[in-house]
mmCIF file of C-alpha atoms and ligand atoms in Angstrom:
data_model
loop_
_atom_site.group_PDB
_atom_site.id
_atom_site.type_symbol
_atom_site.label_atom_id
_atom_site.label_comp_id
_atom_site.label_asym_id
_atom_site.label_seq_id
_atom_site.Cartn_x
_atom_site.Cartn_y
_atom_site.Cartn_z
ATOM 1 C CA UNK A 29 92.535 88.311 128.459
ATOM 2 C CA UNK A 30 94.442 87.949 125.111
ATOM 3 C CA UNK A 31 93.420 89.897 122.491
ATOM 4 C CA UNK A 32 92.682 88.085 119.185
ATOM 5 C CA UNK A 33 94.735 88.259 116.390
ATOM 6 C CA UNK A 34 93.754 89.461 113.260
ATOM 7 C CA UNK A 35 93.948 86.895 110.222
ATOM 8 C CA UNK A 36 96.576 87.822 107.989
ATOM 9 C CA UNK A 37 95.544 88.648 104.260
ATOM 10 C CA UNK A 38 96.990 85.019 103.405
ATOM 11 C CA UNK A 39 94.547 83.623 105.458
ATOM 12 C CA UNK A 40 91.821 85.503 102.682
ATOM 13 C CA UNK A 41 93.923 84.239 99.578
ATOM 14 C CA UNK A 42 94.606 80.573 101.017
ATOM 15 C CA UNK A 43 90.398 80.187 101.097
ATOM 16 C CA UNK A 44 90.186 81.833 97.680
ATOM 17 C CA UNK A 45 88.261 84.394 99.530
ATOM 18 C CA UNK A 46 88.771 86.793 97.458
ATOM 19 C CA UNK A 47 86.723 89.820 99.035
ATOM 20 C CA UNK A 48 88.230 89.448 101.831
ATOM 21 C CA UNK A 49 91.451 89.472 100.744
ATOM 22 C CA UNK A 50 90.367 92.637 98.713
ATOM 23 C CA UNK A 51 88.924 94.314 102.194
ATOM 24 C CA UNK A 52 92.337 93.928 104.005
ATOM 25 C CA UNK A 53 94.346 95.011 100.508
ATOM 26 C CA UNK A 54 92.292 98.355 100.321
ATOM 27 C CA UNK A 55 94.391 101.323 99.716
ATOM 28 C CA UNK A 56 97.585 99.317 98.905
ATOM 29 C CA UNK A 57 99.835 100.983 95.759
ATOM 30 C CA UNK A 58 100.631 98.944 92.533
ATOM 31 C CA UNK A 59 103.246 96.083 92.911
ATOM 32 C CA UNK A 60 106.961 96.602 92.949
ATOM 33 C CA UNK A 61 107.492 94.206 90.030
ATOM 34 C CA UNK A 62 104.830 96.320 88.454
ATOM 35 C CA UNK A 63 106.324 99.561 88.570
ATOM 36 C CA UNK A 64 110.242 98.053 87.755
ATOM 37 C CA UNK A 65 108.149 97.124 84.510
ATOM 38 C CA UNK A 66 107.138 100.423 84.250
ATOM 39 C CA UNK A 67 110.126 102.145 84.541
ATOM 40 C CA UNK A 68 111.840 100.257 82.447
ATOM 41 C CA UNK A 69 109.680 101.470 79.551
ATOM 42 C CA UNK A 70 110.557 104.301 80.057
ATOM 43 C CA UNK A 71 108.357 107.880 78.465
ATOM 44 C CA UNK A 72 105.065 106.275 76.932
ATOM 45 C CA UNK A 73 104.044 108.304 73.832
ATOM 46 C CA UNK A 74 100.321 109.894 74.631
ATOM 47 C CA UNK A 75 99.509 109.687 70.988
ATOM 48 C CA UNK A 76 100.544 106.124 70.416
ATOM 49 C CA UNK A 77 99.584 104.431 74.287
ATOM 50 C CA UNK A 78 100.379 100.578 73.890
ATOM 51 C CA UNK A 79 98.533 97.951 75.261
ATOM 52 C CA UNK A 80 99.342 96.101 79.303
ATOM 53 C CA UNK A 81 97.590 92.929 80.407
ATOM 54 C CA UNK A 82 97.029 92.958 83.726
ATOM 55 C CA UNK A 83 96.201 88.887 84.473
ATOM 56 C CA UNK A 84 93.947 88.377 87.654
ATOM 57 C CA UNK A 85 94.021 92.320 88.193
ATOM 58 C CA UNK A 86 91.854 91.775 91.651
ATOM 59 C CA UNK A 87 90.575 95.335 92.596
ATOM 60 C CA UNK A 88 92.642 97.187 90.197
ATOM 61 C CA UNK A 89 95.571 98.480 92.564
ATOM 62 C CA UNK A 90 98.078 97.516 89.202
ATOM 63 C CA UNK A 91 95.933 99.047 86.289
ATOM 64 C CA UNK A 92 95.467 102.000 88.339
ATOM 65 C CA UNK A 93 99.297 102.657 87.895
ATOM 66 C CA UNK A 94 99.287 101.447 83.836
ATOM 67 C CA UNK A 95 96.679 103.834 83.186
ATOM 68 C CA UNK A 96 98.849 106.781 85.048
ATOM 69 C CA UNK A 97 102.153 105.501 83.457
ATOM 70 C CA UNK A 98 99.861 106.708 79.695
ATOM 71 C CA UNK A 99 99.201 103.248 78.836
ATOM 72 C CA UNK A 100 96.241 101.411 78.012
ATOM 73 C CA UNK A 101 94.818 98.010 79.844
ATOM 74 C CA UNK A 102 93.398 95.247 79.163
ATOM 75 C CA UNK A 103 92.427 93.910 82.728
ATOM 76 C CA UNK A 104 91.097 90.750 83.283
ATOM 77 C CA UNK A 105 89.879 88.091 86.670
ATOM 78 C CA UNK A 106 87.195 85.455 87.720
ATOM 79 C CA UNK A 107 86.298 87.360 90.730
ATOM 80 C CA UNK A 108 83.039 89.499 89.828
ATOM 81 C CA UNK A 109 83.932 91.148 93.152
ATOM 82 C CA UNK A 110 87.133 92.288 92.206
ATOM 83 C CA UNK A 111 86.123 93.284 88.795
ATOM 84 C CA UNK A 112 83.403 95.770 90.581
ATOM 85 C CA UNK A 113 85.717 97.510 92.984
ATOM 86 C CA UNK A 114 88.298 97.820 89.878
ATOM 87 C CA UNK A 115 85.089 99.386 87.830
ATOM 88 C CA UNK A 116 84.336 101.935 90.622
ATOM 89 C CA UNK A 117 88.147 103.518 91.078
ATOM 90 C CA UNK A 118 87.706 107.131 89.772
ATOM 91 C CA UNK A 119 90.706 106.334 87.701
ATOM 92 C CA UNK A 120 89.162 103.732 86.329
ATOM 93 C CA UNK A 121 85.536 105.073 85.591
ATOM 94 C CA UNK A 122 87.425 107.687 83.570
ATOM 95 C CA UNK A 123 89.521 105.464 81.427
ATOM 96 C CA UNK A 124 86.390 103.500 80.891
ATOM 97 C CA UNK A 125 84.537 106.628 79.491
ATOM 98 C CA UNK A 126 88.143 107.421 77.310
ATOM 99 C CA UNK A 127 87.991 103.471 76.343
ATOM 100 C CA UNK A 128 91.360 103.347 77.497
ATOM 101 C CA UNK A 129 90.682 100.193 79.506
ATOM 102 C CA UNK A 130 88.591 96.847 78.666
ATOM 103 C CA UNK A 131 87.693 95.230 81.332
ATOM 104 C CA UNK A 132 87.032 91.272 81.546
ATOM 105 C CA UNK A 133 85.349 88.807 83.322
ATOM 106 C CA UNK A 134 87.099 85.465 82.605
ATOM 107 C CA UNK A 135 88.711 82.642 84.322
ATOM 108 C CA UNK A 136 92.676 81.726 83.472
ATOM 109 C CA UNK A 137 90.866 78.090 81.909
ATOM 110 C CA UNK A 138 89.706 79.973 78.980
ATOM 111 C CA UNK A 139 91.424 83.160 77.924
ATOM 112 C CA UNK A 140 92.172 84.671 74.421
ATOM 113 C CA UNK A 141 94.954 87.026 75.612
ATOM 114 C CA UNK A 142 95.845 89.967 73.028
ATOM 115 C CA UNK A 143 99.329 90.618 71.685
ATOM 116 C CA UNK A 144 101.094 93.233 74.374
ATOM 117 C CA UNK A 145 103.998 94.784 75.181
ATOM 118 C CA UNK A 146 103.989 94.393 78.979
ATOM 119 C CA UNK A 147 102.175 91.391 80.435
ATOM 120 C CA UNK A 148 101.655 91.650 84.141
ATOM 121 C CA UNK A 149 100.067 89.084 86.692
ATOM 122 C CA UNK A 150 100.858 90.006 90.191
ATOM 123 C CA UNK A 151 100.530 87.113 92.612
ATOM 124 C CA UNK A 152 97.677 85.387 90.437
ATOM 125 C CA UNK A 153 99.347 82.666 88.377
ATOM 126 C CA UNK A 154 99.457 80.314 91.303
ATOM 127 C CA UNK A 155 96.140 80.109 91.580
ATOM 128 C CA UNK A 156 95.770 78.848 88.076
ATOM 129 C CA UNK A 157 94.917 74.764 88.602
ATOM 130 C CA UNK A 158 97.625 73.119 87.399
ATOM 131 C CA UNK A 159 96.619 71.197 84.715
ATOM 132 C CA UNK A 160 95.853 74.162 83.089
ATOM 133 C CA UNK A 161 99.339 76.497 83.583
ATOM 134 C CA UNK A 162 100.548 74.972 80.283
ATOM 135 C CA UNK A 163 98.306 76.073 78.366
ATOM 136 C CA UNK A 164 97.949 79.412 80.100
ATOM 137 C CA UNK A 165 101.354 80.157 79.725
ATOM 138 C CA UNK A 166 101.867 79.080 76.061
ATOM 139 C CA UNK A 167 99.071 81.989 75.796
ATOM 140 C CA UNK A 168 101.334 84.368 77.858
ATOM 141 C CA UNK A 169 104.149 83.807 76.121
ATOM 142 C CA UNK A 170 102.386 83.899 72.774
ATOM 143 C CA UNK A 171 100.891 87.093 73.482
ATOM 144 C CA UNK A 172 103.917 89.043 74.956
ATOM 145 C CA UNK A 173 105.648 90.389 71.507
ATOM 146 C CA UNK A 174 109.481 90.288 70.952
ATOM 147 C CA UNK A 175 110.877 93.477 73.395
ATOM 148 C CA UNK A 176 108.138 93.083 75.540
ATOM 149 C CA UNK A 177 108.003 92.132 79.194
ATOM 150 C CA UNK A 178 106.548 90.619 81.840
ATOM 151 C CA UNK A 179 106.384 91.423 85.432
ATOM 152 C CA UNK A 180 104.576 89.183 88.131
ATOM 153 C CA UNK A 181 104.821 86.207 90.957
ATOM 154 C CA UNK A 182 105.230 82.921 90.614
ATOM 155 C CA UNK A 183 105.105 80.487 94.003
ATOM 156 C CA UNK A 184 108.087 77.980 94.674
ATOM 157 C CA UNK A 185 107.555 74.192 95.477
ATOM 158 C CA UNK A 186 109.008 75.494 99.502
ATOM 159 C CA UNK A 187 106.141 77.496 99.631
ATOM 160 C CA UNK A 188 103.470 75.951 102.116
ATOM 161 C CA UNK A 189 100.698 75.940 99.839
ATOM 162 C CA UNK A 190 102.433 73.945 97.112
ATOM 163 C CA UNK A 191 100.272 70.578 98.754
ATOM 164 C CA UNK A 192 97.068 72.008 97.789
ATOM 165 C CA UNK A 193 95.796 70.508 94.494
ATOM 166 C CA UNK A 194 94.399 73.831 93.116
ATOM 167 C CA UNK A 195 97.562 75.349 93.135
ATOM 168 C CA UNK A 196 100.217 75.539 90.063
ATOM 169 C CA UNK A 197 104.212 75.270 92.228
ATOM 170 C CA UNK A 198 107.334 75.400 90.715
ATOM 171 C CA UNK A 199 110.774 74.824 91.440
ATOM 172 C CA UNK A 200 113.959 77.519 90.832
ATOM 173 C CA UNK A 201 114.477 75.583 88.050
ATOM 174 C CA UNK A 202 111.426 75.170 86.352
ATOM 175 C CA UNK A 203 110.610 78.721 86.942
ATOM 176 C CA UNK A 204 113.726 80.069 85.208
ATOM 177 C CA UNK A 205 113.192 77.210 82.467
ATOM 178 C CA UNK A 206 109.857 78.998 81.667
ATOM 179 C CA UNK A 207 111.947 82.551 81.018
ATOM 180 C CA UNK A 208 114.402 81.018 78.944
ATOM 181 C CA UNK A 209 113.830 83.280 75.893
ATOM 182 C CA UNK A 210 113.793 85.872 78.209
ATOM 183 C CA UNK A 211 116.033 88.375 79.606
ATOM 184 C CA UNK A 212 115.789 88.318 83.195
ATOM 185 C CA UNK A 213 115.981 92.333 84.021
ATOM 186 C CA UNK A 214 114.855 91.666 88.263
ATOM 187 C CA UNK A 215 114.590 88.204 89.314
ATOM 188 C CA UNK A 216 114.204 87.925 93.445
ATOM 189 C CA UNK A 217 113.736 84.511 95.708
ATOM 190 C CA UNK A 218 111.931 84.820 98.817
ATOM 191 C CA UNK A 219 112.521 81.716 100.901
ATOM 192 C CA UNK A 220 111.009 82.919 104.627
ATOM 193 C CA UNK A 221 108.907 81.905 107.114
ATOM 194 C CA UNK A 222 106.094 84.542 107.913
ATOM 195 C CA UNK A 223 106.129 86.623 110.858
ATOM 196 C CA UNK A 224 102.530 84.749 112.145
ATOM 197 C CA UNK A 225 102.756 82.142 114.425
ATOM 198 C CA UNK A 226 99.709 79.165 115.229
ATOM 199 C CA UNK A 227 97.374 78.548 112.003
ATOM 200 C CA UNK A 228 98.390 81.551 110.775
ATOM 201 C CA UNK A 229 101.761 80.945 110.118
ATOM 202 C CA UNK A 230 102.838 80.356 106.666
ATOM 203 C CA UNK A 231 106.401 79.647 105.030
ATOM 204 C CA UNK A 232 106.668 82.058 101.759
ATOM 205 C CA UNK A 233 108.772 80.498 98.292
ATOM 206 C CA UNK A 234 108.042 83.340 95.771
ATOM 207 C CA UNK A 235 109.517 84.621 92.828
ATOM 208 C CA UNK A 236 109.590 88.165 91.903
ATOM 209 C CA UNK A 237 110.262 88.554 88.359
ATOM 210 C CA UNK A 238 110.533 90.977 85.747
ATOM 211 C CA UNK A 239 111.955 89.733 82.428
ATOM 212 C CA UNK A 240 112.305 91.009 78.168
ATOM 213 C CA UNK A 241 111.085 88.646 75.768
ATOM 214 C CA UNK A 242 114.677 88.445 73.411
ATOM 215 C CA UNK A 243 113.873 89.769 70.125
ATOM 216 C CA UNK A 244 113.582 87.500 67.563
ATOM 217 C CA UNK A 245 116.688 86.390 65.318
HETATM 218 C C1 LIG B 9 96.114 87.145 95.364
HETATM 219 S S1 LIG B 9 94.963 87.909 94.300
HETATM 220 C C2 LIG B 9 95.985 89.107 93.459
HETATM 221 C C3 LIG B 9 95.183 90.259 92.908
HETATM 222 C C4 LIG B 9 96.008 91.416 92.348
HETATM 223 N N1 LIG B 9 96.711 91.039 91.142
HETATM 224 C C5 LIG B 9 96.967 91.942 93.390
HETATM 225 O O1 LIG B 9 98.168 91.957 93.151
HETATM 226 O O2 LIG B 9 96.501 92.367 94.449
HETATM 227 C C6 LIG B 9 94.699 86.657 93.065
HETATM 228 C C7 LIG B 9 93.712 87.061 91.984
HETATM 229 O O3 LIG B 9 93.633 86.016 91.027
HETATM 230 C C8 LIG B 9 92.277 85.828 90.670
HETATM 231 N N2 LIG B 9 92.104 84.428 90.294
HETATM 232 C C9 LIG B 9 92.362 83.341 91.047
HETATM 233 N N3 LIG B 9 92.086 82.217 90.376
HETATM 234 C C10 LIG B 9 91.644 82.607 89.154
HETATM 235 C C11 LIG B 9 91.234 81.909 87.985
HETATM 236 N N4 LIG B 9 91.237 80.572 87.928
HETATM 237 N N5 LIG B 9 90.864 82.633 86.910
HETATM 238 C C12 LIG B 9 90.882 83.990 86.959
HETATM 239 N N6 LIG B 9 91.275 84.704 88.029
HETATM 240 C C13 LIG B 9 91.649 84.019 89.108
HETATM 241 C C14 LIG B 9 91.485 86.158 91.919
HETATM 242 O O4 LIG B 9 90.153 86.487 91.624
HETATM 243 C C15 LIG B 9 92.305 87.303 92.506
HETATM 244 O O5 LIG B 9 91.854 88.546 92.063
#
């Protein structure tokens, strides 16, 4: 008898099943790209925390690590889900009662994103519906101030779900063309197939990217 194999969590995030995907994430630390972000910052000063986005924050696993890193959030998804496993993190229920973090339900098709200083959106841009990136990144880039950054994913056009309609793709080209008043500080391709094999198998095109808004001239 052959055991069966558990789904892999891109099985959850390929359905949009997003508690699911949540149930096999549990426990997981913040995101690399995340945490290069962070470090690049540097000391945050206590009595002067500035504001991070965090853009489809899922269960909170990246605002968990702003908040420690002394800076204030602004966290924000369309999964009600998500947004109730981010609420009931201790670290969270505490920076709620400090109003160091507001906490928002709201789908990328009609966000009013504050001005920021770090702009992070971990593996959640590609499931923005394309005819609606533009607009959702003329709001990212609007909000992200001169100096700041922005640390995140964005899926290539090798990736395997780049055929499904909901999904927003992009070439190596088009993806540096959107950081082109940017300074590209960690910018990494991953072009693999995944370890799965059958249905589950999936062929990865990501981009890992941190990146500086230039200052203005
Ligand atoms: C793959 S999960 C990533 C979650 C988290 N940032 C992480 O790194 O684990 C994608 C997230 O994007 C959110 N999302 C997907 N489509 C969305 C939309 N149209 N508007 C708002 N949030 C959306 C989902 O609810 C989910 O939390």
């Amino acid at each position: 008898m052959t055991t069966p194999q558990t789904p892999p969590v891109h099985e959850a995030a390929h359905r949009r099943d997003w508690p699911a995907y949540f149930d096999r994430m549990e426990g997981k630390p913040a995101r690399d790209t995340l945490l290069k972000a962070l470090a690049l910052f540097g000391d945050i000063d206590p009595n002067n925390p500035p504001l991070a986005i965090d853009l489809g924050c899922g269960a909170g696993r990246d605002s968990v690590a702003m908040l420690s890193a002394g800076w204030n959030v602004w966290a924000q998804d369309g999964s009600d889900d998500g947004l109730n496993r981010t609420k009931s993190r201790p670290e969270i229920k505490s920076a709620l009662n400090s109003n160091r973090i507001q906490i928002h339900h709201a789908d990328f098709e009609n966000l009013q994103i504050p001005k920021t200083k770090l702009l992070n959106a971990s593996f959640s841009l590609p499931f923005c519906p394309p005819t609606h990136f533009k607009a959702l990144w003329q709001q990212i880039d609007h909000a992200i101030e001169p100096g700041g950054r922005f640390s995140g994913q964005l899926f290539g056009d090798r990736d395997d779900w780049a055929t499904i309609d909901d999904r927003s793709h992009f070439t190596r080209t088009e993806t540096l063309a959107l950081f082109d008043q940017y300074i590209l500080e960690s910018f990494t391709e991953e072009d693999r197939p995944s370890k799965h094999i059958g249905e589950n198998h999936k062929h990865w095109h990501v981009f890992h990217i941190v990146a500086r808004k230039k200052e203005s001239k």
